[in-house]
């Protein structure tokens, strides 16, 4: 496997066995591949593809200004490799691209002998290696059966169900999957708000609901809203794709609106626990990444909440186990305790396990007001209240 990227320093680090992101199991996998000679890295796109029967396109498709996915990276990559691909080879598109993009890639390649196939990935950050080795389905979208069979041959080692379909359907499966998962999280966040209003406990509600196999208990953890590199851009793109095709996806618009409200709700809780105002006060923030077990800050709900706290006049002292560089607007501290120094409220924004086991008496002594907004329902409310904290989770009584 030859991997190519435009980022020279990234390629150099990977070639030396250094993985530039936090991803469990990935450094071991990369080093194993390098040592066995089965994996190499280059910045020379032509060199990478010239002997490849299969070329995987895994380039980013960020959100453009109008909500549509920005296809410029994928078009540029396809245009560059097109002339160098072997005769009758296959280009497999892993990037999440608008429905119908296979045709766009075909045009950019300019190679009628080369087939383009959609093969979306469903990896979660933080467990990407596990998800890759243990997929729950393989989706192949190809225009003809013989191409689909050749691509399916790459997945013989897995027993996961194989969905072989046309490219547009495969591309829609990816968007619909992410949109549905985002819907589940927004749904539980809305139920949590309802629980607070009527005095119910969302944890018990989820337990009761999730036992029904038609509902399932996965992806029903209330939190500060969903974020990350996929859900925000993919839900926005799907609304746009639908709109462009003449369908008003109002359900998904509602899902996105509930998510925006959630950032605001968490910020309002912090204001309340800080005594009604954050003007000129300090808020501590534990966890900045969009979820635990990753160092990814893209569209992080924690950062969304931090921005809303700043709007209300707060200064933010933040701690995250993976955060090394400073971030504009955040005073990043080296440990969770100093982040609480002089704070009027502590917000738990990411569900890092280590936060559970901290010394809350010490935390309380450092704060000027003992108050915690636990936006991940991570901590034990009784322990916090016993230690003299005002505590608010999400959807708890
Ligand atoms: C997601 C999809 O799960 C994956 O299949 C796809 O390939 C890429 O997008 P990822 O972005 O890694 O993966 O994050 P995920 O674990 O799905 O979480 C997304 C967001 O939802 C995070 O902000 C997370 O904290 C939040 N979330 C998730 C909740 O708030 N509650 C939950 O119950 C689950």
Coordinates of C-alpha atoms and ligand atoms in Angstrom, one line a residue:
X1 CA 0.0 0.0 0.0
X2 CA 1.4 3.3 -1.1
X3 CA -0.1 6.4 0.6
X4 CA 0.3 9.9 -0.9
X5 CA -0.6 13.3 0.5
X6 CA 0.1 16.9 -0.4
X7 CA 1.3 17.7 3.2
X8 CA 5.1 17.1 3.0
X9 CA 5.8 17.3 6.8
X10 CA 2.9 14.9 7.5
X11 CA 4.2 12.4 4.9
X12 CA 7.8 12.7 6.4
X13 CA 6.5 12.0 9.9
X14 CA 4.4 9.0 8.8
X15 CA 7.3 7.6 6.8
X16 CA 9.3 7.7 10.1
X17 CA 6.5 5.8 11.9
X18 CA 5.1 8.9 13.6
X19 CA 1.3 9.2 13.5
X20 CA 0.2 12.9 13.7
X21 CA -3.2 12.3 15.3
X22 CA -4.4 10.6 18.5
X23 CA -6.0 7.3 17.3
X24 CA -5.8 4.1 19.3
X25 CA -3.9 1.3 17.6
X26 CA -2.9 3.4 14.6
X27 CA 0.8 3.9 15.5
X28 CA 1.3 0.1 15.9
X29 CA -0.4 -0.6 12.6
X30 CA 1.6 2.0 10.7
X31 CA 4.9 0.8 12.2
X32 CA 4.1 -2.8 11.5
X33 CA 3.3 -1.9 7.9
X34 CA 6.5 0.1 7.5
X35 CA 8.6 -2.7 9.1
X36 CA 7.2 -5.3 6.8
X37 CA 7.7 -3.1 3.7
X38 CA 4.0 -3.4 2.9
X39 CA 3.3 0.3 3.6
X40 CA 5.1 3.3 2.3
X41 CA 4.4 7.1 2.1
X42 CA 5.2 9.6 -0.6
X43 CA 4.2 13.0 -1.8
X44 CA 4.5 12.0 -5.5
X45 CA 0.9 11.2 -6.5
X46 CA 2.0 9.8 -9.9
X47 CA 4.5 7.4 -8.3
X48 CA 1.8 6.3 -5.8
X49 CA -0.8 5.2 -8.4
X50 CA 1.3 4.1 -11.3
X51 CA 1.2 0.4 -10.4
X52 CA -2.1 0.4 -8.4
X53 CA -5.0 -1.8 -9.5
X54 CA -7.0 0.1 -6.9
X55 CA -6.6 3.7 -5.9
X56 CA -8.5 5.0 -2.9
X57 CA -9.5 8.6 -2.7
X58 CA -9.7 9.7 0.9
X59 CA -9.4 13.5 0.6
X60 CA -11.4 15.9 2.7
X61 CA -14.7 17.3 1.6
X62 CA -15.2 20.3 3.9
X63 CA -18.3 22.3 4.1
X64 CA -18.4 25.1 1.6
X65 CA -19.9 28.6 2.4
X66 CA -23.3 27.6 1.1
X67 CA -23.5 24.3 3.1
X68 CA -22.6 22.2 0.0
X69 CA -19.6 19.9 0.3
X70 CA -16.5 21.5 -1.2
X71 CA -15.4 19.2 -4.0
X72 CA -12.3 21.1 -5.0
X73 CA -9.8 18.8 -3.2
X74 CA -11.2 15.6 -4.7
X75 CA -11.4 17.1 -8.2
X76 CA -7.8 18.3 -8.0
X77 CA -6.6 14.9 -6.7
X78 CA -8.5 13.0 -9.5
X79 CA -7.2 15.4 -12.2
X80 CA -3.7 14.9 -11.0
X81 CA -3.7 11.1 -10.8
X82 CA -5.8 10.5 -14.0
X83 CA -3.0 10.4 -16.5
X84 CA -0.9 8.0 -14.4
X85 CA -3.4 5.3 -13.5
X86 CA -2.9 1.8 -15.0
X87 CA -5.1 0.7 -17.8
X88 CA -8.6 -0.5 -16.5
X89 CA -7.7 0.1 -12.9
X90 CA -10.4 1.1 -10.3
X91 CA -10.6 4.4 -8.3
X92 CA -12.5 3.8 -5.1
X93 CA -14.0 6.9 -3.5
X94 CA -13.9 6.9 0.3
X95 CA -14.6 10.6 0.8
X96 CA -18.1 11.6 1.8
X97 CA -19.3 13.3 -1.4
X98 CA -22.6 14.6 -2.7
X99 CA -24.8 12.2 -4.4
X100 CA -23.8 11.9 -8.1
X101 CA -20.1 12.7 -7.4
X102 CA -18.8 9.5 -9.0
X103 CA -19.6 11.2 -12.3
X104 CA -17.6 14.3 -11.2
X105 CA -14.6 12.1 -10.3
X106 CA -14.9 10.2 -13.6
X107 CA -14.8 13.5 -15.6
X108 CA -11.9 14.8 -13.6
X109 CA -9.9 11.6 -14.2
X110 CA -10.5 11.8 -17.9
X111 CA -9.9 8.1 -18.2
X112 CA -12.9 6.2 -19.8
X113 CA -11.1 2.8 -19.2
X114 CA -10.9 3.5 -15.4
X115 CA -14.0 2.7 -13.3
X116 CA -15.0 4.8 -10.3
X117 CA -16.7 3.2 -7.3
X118 CA -18.2 4.6 -4.2
X119 CA -17.1 2.8 -1.0
X120 CA -18.1 5.0 2.0
X121 CA -16.4 4.5 5.3
X122 CA -18.1 4.5 8.6
X123 CA -15.2 4.7 11.0
X124 CA -15.5 6.6 14.3
X125 CA -12.6 8.7 15.5
X126 CA -11.0 7.1 18.5
X127 CA -12.0 3.6 17.5
X128 CA -11.1 3.9 13.8
X129 CA -8.7 0.9 13.7
X130 CA -11.2 -1.3 15.5
X131 CA -14.0 -0.2 13.2
X132 CA -11.9 -0.8 10.1
X133 CA -10.9 -4.3 11.2
X134 CA -14.5 -5.1 12.3
X135 CA -16.8 -3.4 9.9
X136 CA -20.6 -3.8 10.4
X137 CA -21.2 -3.5 6.7
X138 CA -19.4 -2.9 3.5
X139 CA -21.1 -0.7 0.9
X140 CA -20.0 -0.8 -2.7
X141 CA -21.6 1.5 -5.2
X142 CA -20.6 0.6 -8.8
X143 CA -22.1 1.0 -12.2
X144 CA -21.3 -2.5 -13.3
X145 CA -21.3 -5.9 -11.6
X146 CA -17.7 -6.9 -12.7
X147 CA -16.2 -3.8 -11.1
X148 CA -18.3 -4.4 -7.9
X149 CA -17.0 -8.0 -7.7
X150 CA -13.4 -6.8 -8.1
X151 CA -13.8 -4.3 -5.2
X152 CA -15.7 -6.9 -3.1
X153 CA -12.6 -9.1 -3.4
X154 CA -10.7 -6.6 -1.2
X155 CA -13.0 -7.4 1.7
X156 CA -13.0 -11.2 1.6
X157 CA -11.5 -11.3 5.1
X158 CA -14.6 -9.8 6.7
X159 CA -17.9 -11.5 7.3
X160 CA -19.8 -8.1 7.4
X161 CA -22.9 -7.9 5.2
X162 CA -22.1 -6.6 1.7
X163 CA -24.4 -4.0 0.2
X164 CA -23.7 -3.8 -3.5
X165 CA -25.6 -1.0 -5.2
X166 CA -25.3 1.9 -7.6
X167 CA -23.0 4.9 -6.7
X168 CA -25.8 7.3 -5.9
X169 CA -27.4 4.9 -3.5
X170 CA -24.0 4.2 -1.8
X171 CA -23.3 7.9 -1.4
X172 CA -26.8 8.4 0.1
X173 CA -26.3 5.5 2.6
X174 CA -23.3 7.4 4.0
X175 CA -25.2 10.7 4.4
X176 CA -28.4 9.1 5.7
X177 CA -26.4 7.1 8.3
X178 CA -24.7 10.1 9.7
X179 CA -27.9 12.2 9.6
X180 CA -29.8 9.4 11.4
X181 CA -27.1 9.2 14.2
X182 CA -27.2 13.0 14.6
X183 CA -31.0 12.7 14.8
X184 CA -30.7 10.2 17.6
X185 CA -28.4 12.5 19.6
X186 CA -30.5 15.6 19.0
X187 CA -33.6 13.5 19.9
X188 CA -32.1 12.5 23.3
X189 CA -30.9 16.0 24.0
X190 CA -34.5 17.3 23.3
X191 CA -35.8 14.5 25.6
X192 CA -33.3 15.6 28.2
X193 CA -34.6 19.1 28.1
X194 CA -38.1 17.8 28.5
X195 CA -37.0 15.6 31.4
X196 CA -35.7 18.8 33.1
X197 CA -39.0 20.5 32.5
X198 CA -41.1 17.7 33.9
X199 CA -38.8 16.4 36.6
X200 CA -37.8 13.1 35.0
X201 CA -34.4 11.4 34.8
X202 CA -33.1 11.0 31.2
X203 CA -30.7 8.2 32.2
X204 CA -33.7 6.0 33.3
X205 CA -35.7 7.1 30.3
X206 CA -32.9 6.0 28.0
X207 CA -32.6 2.7 29.8
X208 CA -36.3 2.1 29.4
X209 CA -36.4 3.2 25.8
X210 CA -33.1 1.5 24.7
X211 CA -34.3 -2.0 25.8
X212 CA -36.6 -2.0 22.9
X213 CA -34.4 -3.5 20.1
X214 CA -36.2 -1.3 17.6
X215 CA -34.8 1.8 19.4
X216 CA -31.5 0.4 20.9
X217 CA -29.6 2.2 23.6
X218 CA -26.6 3.3 21.5
X219 CA -26.2 6.9 20.6
X220 CA -28.6 8.1 23.2
X221 CA -26.2 9.8 25.5
X222 CA -27.2 13.3 26.2
X223 CA -24.4 15.9 25.9
X224 CA -23.5 19.4 24.9
X225 CA -24.5 18.7 21.3
X226 CA -22.9 16.7 18.5
X227 CA -19.8 17.9 16.7
X228 CA -16.7 16.6 15.0
X229 CA -15.4 16.4 11.4
X230 CA -18.5 14.6 10.0
X231 CA -21.9 15.3 11.5
X232 CA -22.0 19.1 11.2
X233 CA -20.8 19.2 7.6
X234 CA -22.7 16.1 6.5
X235 CA -26.0 17.1 7.9
X236 CA -25.6 20.6 6.4
X237 CA -24.6 19.0 3.1
X238 CA -27.6 16.6 3.1
X239 CA -30.0 19.5 3.7
X240 CA -28.4 21.2 0.7
X241 CA -28.4 18.1 -1.5
X242 CA -32.1 17.6 -0.7
X243 CA -32.9 21.3 -1.4
X244 CA -31.0 21.3 -4.7
X245 CA -33.0 18.2 -5.7
X246 CA -36.3 19.9 -4.7
X247 CA -37.0 18.3 -1.3
X248 CA -37.2 20.3 1.9
X249 CA -35.6 18.1 4.5
X250 CA -37.3 19.9 7.4
X251 CA -36.8 17.0 9.9
X252 CA -33.0 17.3 9.5
X253 CA -33.2 21.1 9.7
X254 CA -34.9 20.6 13.1
X255 CA -32.1 18.2 14.2
X256 CA -29.5 20.8 13.4
X257 CA -31.5 23.5 15.2
X258 CA -31.9 21.4 18.3
X259 CA -28.1 21.0 18.3
X260 CA -27.5 24.7 18.1
X261 CA -29.9 25.1 21.0
X262 CA -28.0 22.6 23.0
X263 CA -24.8 24.7 23.0
X264 CA -26.9 27.6 24.3
X265 CA -28.6 25.5 26.9
X266 CA -25.3 24.4 28.4
X267 CA -24.0 28.0 28.4
X268 CA -27.2 29.1 30.2
X269 CA -26.8 26.5 32.9
X270 CA -23.3 27.8 33.5
X271 CA -24.6 31.4 33.8
X272 CA -27.3 30.2 36.3
X273 CA -24.8 28.3 38.5
X274 CA -22.4 31.2 38.4
X275 CA -25.1 33.3 40.1
X276 CA -26.9 34.8 37.1
X277 CA -24.0 36.5 35.3
X278 CA -20.5 35.5 34.0
X279 CA -19.5 39.1 33.3
X280 CA -15.9 39.5 34.4
X281 CA -15.8 36.0 35.9
X282 CA -13.8 32.9 35.1
X283 CA -15.2 29.7 33.8
X284 CA -13.2 26.5 33.9
X285 CA -13.6 24.1 31.0
X286 CA -12.6 20.4 31.2
X287 CA -12.4 18.8 27.8
X288 CA -12.0 20.7 24.6
X289 CA -12.0 17.9 21.9
X290 CA -15.3 17.0 20.2
X291 CA -15.4 13.7 22.1
X292 CA -13.0 11.7 24.2
X293 CA -10.1 9.5 22.8
X294 CA -9.3 11.9 20.0
X295 CA -7.3 15.1 19.7
X296 CA -9.7 16.5 17.1
X297 CA -11.1 20.0 17.8
X298 CA -13.1 20.3 14.6
X299 CA -16.6 21.6 15.3
X300 CA -16.2 20.7 19.0
X301 CA -19.3 21.3 21.1
X302 CA -17.0 22.4 23.9
X303 CA -15.6 25.2 21.8
X304 CA -19.1 26.2 20.8
X305 CA -20.1 26.4 24.5
X306 CA -16.8 28.3 25.3
X307 CA -17.7 30.9 22.6
X308 CA -21.1 31.4 24.1
X309 CA -19.6 31.8 27.6
X310 CA -17.2 34.4 26.2
X311 CA -20.1 36.3 24.7
X312 CA -21.5 36.6 28.2
X313 CA -18.2 38.1 29.4
X314 CA -16.4 35.1 30.9
X315 CA -12.7 34.3 30.7
X316 CA -12.2 30.6 30.0
X317 CA -9.5 28.5 31.6
X318 CA -9.4 25.1 29.8
X319 CA -7.8 21.8 30.2
X320 CA -7.8 18.8 27.9
X321 CA -5.5 15.8 28.1
X322 CA -4.6 16.0 24.4
X323 CA -4.3 19.8 24.1
X324 CA -0.8 21.2 23.7
X325 CA -1.1 24.3 21.6
X326 CA -3.0 27.4 22.7
X327 CA -6.3 28.3 21.2
X328 CA -7.5 31.8 20.6
X329 CA -9.9 32.8 23.4
X330 CA -8.9 30.0 25.7
X331 CA -6.3 30.1 28.5
X332 CA -5.1 26.5 28.2
X333 CA -3.8 25.0 31.4
X334 CA -1.5 22.0 31.9
X335 CA -3.7 20.2 34.4
X336 CA -7.4 20.1 35.4
X337 CA -6.9 21.7 38.8
X338 CA -5.1 24.9 37.7
X339 CA -7.9 25.3 35.1
X340 CA -10.3 25.7 38.1
X341 CA -8.2 28.4 39.9
X342 CA -10.5 31.3 40.6
X343 CA -13.4 29.9 38.6
X344 CA -17.0 30.7 39.3
X345 CA -18.2 27.6 37.4
X346 CA -16.7 24.4 35.9
X347 CA -18.1 23.0 32.7
X348 CA -17.3 19.4 31.7
X349 CA -17.4 19.5 27.9
X350 CA -15.8 16.2 26.9
X351 CA -16.2 12.8 28.5
X352 CA -12.5 12.0 29.3
X353 CA -12.6 9.2 31.9
X354 CA -9.8 10.7 34.0
X355 CA -12.1 13.6 35.0
X356 CA -14.2 11.1 37.1
X357 CA -11.3 10.4 39.5
X358 CA -10.1 13.8 40.4
X359 CA -10.0 15.3 43.9
X360 CA -13.1 17.4 44.1
X361 CA -12.3 18.8 47.5
X362 CA -9.2 20.3 46.0
X363 CA -11.2 21.5 43.0
X364 CA -13.7 23.2 45.3
X365 CA -10.9 24.9 47.3
X366 CA -9.5 26.4 44.1
X367 CA -12.8 27.8 42.8
X368 CA -14.4 31.0 44.1
X369 CA -17.9 29.4 43.6
X370 CA -18.4 25.6 43.8
X371 CA -20.5 24.9 40.8
X372 CA -20.3 22.2 38.0
X373 CA -22.2 22.0 34.8
X374 CA -21.6 18.4 33.7
X375 CA -22.5 18.5 30.0
X376 CA -21.6 14.8 29.6
X377 CA -23.3 13.4 32.7
X378 CA -19.9 12.0 33.5
X379 CA -19.5 12.7 37.2
X380 CA -21.4 11.3 40.1
X381 CA -23.9 14.0 41.2
X382 CA -24.2 12.7 44.8
X383 CA -20.4 12.9 45.3
X384 CA -20.3 16.4 43.9
X385 CA -23.2 17.6 46.0
X386 CA -21.7 16.0 49.2
X387 CA -18.5 18.0 48.5
X388 CA -20.6 21.1 48.5
X389 CA -21.0 21.8 44.8
X390 CA -24.0 23.0 43.0
X391 CA -24.3 20.4 40.2
X392 CA -26.3 20.3 37.0
X393 CA -26.1 17.6 34.4
X394 CA -28.2 17.2 31.2
X395 CA -31.7 15.9 31.8
X396 CA -31.2 14.9 35.4
X397 CA -33.5 15.6 38.4
Ligands
LIG1 C1 -19.2 9.7 13.0 C2 -19.9 8.4 12.7 O1 -20.2 7.7 13.9 C3 -19.0 7.5 11.8 O2 -19.8 6.3 11.5 C4 -18.7 8.3 10.5 O3 -17.8 7.5 9.8 C5 -18.0 9.6 10.9 O4 -18.8 10.4 11.8 P1 -17.2 10.5 14.7 O5 -17.3 11.8 14.0 O6 -15.9 9.9 15.0 O7 -18.0 9.4 13.8 O8 -18.0 10.7 16.0 P2 -19.2 9.9 16.8 O9 -18.7 9.0 17.8 O10 -20.2 9.4 15.9 O11 -19.8 11.2 17.6 C6 -20.3 12.3 16.9 C7 -20.7 13.4 17.9 O12 -21.9 13.0 18.6 C8 -19.7 13.7 19.0 O13 -19.6 15.1 19.3 C9 -20.2 12.9 20.2 O14 -19.8 13.4 21.5 C10 -21.7 13.0 20.0 N1 -22.5 12.0 20.7 C11 -22.4 10.7 20.2 C12 -23.3 12.3 21.7 O15 -23.4 13.4 22.2 N2 -24.1 11.3 22.3 C13 -24.1 10.0 21.8 O16 -24.8 9.2 22.3 C14 -23.2 9.7 20.7

